[in-house]
Short mmCIF file of C-alpha atoms in Angstrom, two decimals:
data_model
loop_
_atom_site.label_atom_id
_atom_site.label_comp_id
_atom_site.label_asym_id
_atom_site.label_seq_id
_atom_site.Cartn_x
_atom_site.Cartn_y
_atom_site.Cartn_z
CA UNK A 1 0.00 0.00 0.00
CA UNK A 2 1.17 3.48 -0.29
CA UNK A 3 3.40 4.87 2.40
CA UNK A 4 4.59 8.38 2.93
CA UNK A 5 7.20 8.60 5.64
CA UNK A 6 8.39 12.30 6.74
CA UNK A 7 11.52 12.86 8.47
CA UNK A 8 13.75 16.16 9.61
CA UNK A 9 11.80 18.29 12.13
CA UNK A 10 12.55 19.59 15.05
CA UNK A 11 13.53 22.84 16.80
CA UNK A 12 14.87 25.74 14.90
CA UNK A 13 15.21 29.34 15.87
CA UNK A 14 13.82 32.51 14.27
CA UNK A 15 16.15 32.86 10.82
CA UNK A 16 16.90 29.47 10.73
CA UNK A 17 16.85 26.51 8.61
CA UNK A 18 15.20 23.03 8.22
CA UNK A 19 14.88 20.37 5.91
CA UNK A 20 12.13 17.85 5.70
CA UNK A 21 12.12 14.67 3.85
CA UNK A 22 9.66 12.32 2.75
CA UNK A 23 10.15 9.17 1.10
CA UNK A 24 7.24 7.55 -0.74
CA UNK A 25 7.04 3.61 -1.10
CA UNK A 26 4.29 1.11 -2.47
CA UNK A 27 3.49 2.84 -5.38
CA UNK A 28 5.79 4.45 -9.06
CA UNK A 29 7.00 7.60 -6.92
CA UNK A 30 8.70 8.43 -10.04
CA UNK A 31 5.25 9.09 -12.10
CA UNK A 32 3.22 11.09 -9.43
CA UNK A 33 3.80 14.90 -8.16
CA UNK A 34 4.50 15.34 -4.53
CA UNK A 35 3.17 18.16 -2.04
CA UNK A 36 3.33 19.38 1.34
CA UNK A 37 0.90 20.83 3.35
CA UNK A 38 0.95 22.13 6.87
CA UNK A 39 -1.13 22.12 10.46
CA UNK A 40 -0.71 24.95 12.77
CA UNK A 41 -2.25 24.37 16.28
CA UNK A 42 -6.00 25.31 16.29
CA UNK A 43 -6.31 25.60 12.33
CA UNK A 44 -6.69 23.91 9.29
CA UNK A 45 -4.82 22.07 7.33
CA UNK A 46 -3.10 24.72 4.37
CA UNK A 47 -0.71 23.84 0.97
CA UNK A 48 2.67 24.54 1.53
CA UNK A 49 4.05 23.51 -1.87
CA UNK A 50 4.41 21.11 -4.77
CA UNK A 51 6.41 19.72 -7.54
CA UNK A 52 5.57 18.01 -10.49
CA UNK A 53 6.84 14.44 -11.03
CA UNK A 54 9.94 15.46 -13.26
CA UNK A 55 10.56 18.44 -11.25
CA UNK A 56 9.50 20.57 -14.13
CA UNK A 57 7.21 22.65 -11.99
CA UNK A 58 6.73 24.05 -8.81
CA UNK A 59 4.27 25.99 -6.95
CA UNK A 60 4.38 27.54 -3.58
CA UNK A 61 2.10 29.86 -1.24
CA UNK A 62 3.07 32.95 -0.78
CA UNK A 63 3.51 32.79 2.78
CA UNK A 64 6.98 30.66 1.93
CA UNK A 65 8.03 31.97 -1.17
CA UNK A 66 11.18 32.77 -1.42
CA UNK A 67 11.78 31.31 2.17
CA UNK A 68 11.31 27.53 0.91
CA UNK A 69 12.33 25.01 -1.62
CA UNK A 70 10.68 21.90 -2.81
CA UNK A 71 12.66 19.46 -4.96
CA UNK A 72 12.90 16.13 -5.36
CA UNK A 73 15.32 13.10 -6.16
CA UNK A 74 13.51 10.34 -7.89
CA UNK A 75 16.15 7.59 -7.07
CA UNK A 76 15.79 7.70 -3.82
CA UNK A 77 12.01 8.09 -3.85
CA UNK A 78 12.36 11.18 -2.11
CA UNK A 79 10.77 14.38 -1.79
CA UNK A 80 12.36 17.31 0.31
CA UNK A 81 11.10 20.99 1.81
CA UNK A 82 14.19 23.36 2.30
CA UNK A 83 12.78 26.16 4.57
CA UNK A 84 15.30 28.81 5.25
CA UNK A 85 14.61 32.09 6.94
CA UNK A 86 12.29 30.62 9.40
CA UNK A 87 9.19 32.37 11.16
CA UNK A 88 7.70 31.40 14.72
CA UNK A 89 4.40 31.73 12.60
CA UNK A 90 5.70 28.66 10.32
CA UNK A 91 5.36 26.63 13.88
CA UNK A 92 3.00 23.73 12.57
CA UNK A 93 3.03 19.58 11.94
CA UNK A 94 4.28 19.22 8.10
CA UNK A 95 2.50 16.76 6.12
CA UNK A 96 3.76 15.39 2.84
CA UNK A 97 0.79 13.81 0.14
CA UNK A 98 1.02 12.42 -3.33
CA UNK A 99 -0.68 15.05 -5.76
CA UNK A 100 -0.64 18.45 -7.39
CA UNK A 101 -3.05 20.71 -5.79
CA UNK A 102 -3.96 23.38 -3.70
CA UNK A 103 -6.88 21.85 -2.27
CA UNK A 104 -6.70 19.30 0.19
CA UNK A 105 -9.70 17.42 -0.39
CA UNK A 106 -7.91 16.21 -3.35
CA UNK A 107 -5.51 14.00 -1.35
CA UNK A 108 -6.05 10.62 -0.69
CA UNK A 109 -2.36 9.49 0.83
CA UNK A 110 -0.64 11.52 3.51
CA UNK A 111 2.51 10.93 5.85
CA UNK A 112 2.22 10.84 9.42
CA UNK A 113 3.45 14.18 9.75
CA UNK A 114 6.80 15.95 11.50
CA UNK A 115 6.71 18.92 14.03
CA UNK A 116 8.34 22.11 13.33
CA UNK A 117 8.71 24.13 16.20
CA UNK A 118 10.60 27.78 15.38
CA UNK A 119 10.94 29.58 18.73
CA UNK A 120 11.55 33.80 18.42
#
């Protein structure tokens, strides 16, 4: 079945930098686009970013851009967020899915999730 398996969170101060990974098995990772979404305490679920399945195109929310980087090595099955110049307001669970969209009724397969915490 398909599994979704994040990894890298943790503590981080304001201005800093994390990297998440998320490494897709059971299914062709190689043929689907990859996205992550995030979870703040006491709201909803909102899209982070995606990437197509060749890399070939990206799209972000404007509340990272510029600040974070999705890419995405095939080989290893292996999709990765780069956040640099970190917020306290980016404080949330991350959540990698399998898809292409904005709109998270469109996912079906989601990790577990991985705390960020980014302290001021």
């Amino acid at each position: 079945q398909v599994q979704l398996v994040e990894s890298g969170g943790g503590l981080a101060q304001a201005g800093g930098s994390l990297r998440l990974s998320c490494v897709g098995s059971g299914y062709t990772f190689s043929i689907y686009a990859m996205a992550w979404f995030r979870q703040a305490p006491g709201k909803e679920r909102e899209f982070v970013a995606a990437i197509t399945s060749n890399s070939g195109s990206t799209d972000y929310a404007a509340s990272v851009k510029g600040r974070f980087t999705i890419s995405r090595d095939n080989a290893k099955r292996t999709v990765y967020l780069q956040m640099n110049s970190l917020k306290p307001e980016d404080t949330a669970v991350y959540y990698c899915a399998r898809g292409y969209s904005r709109i998270e009724s469109s996912y079906k397969h989601w990790g577990q999730g991985s705390q960020v915490t980014v302290t001021s």
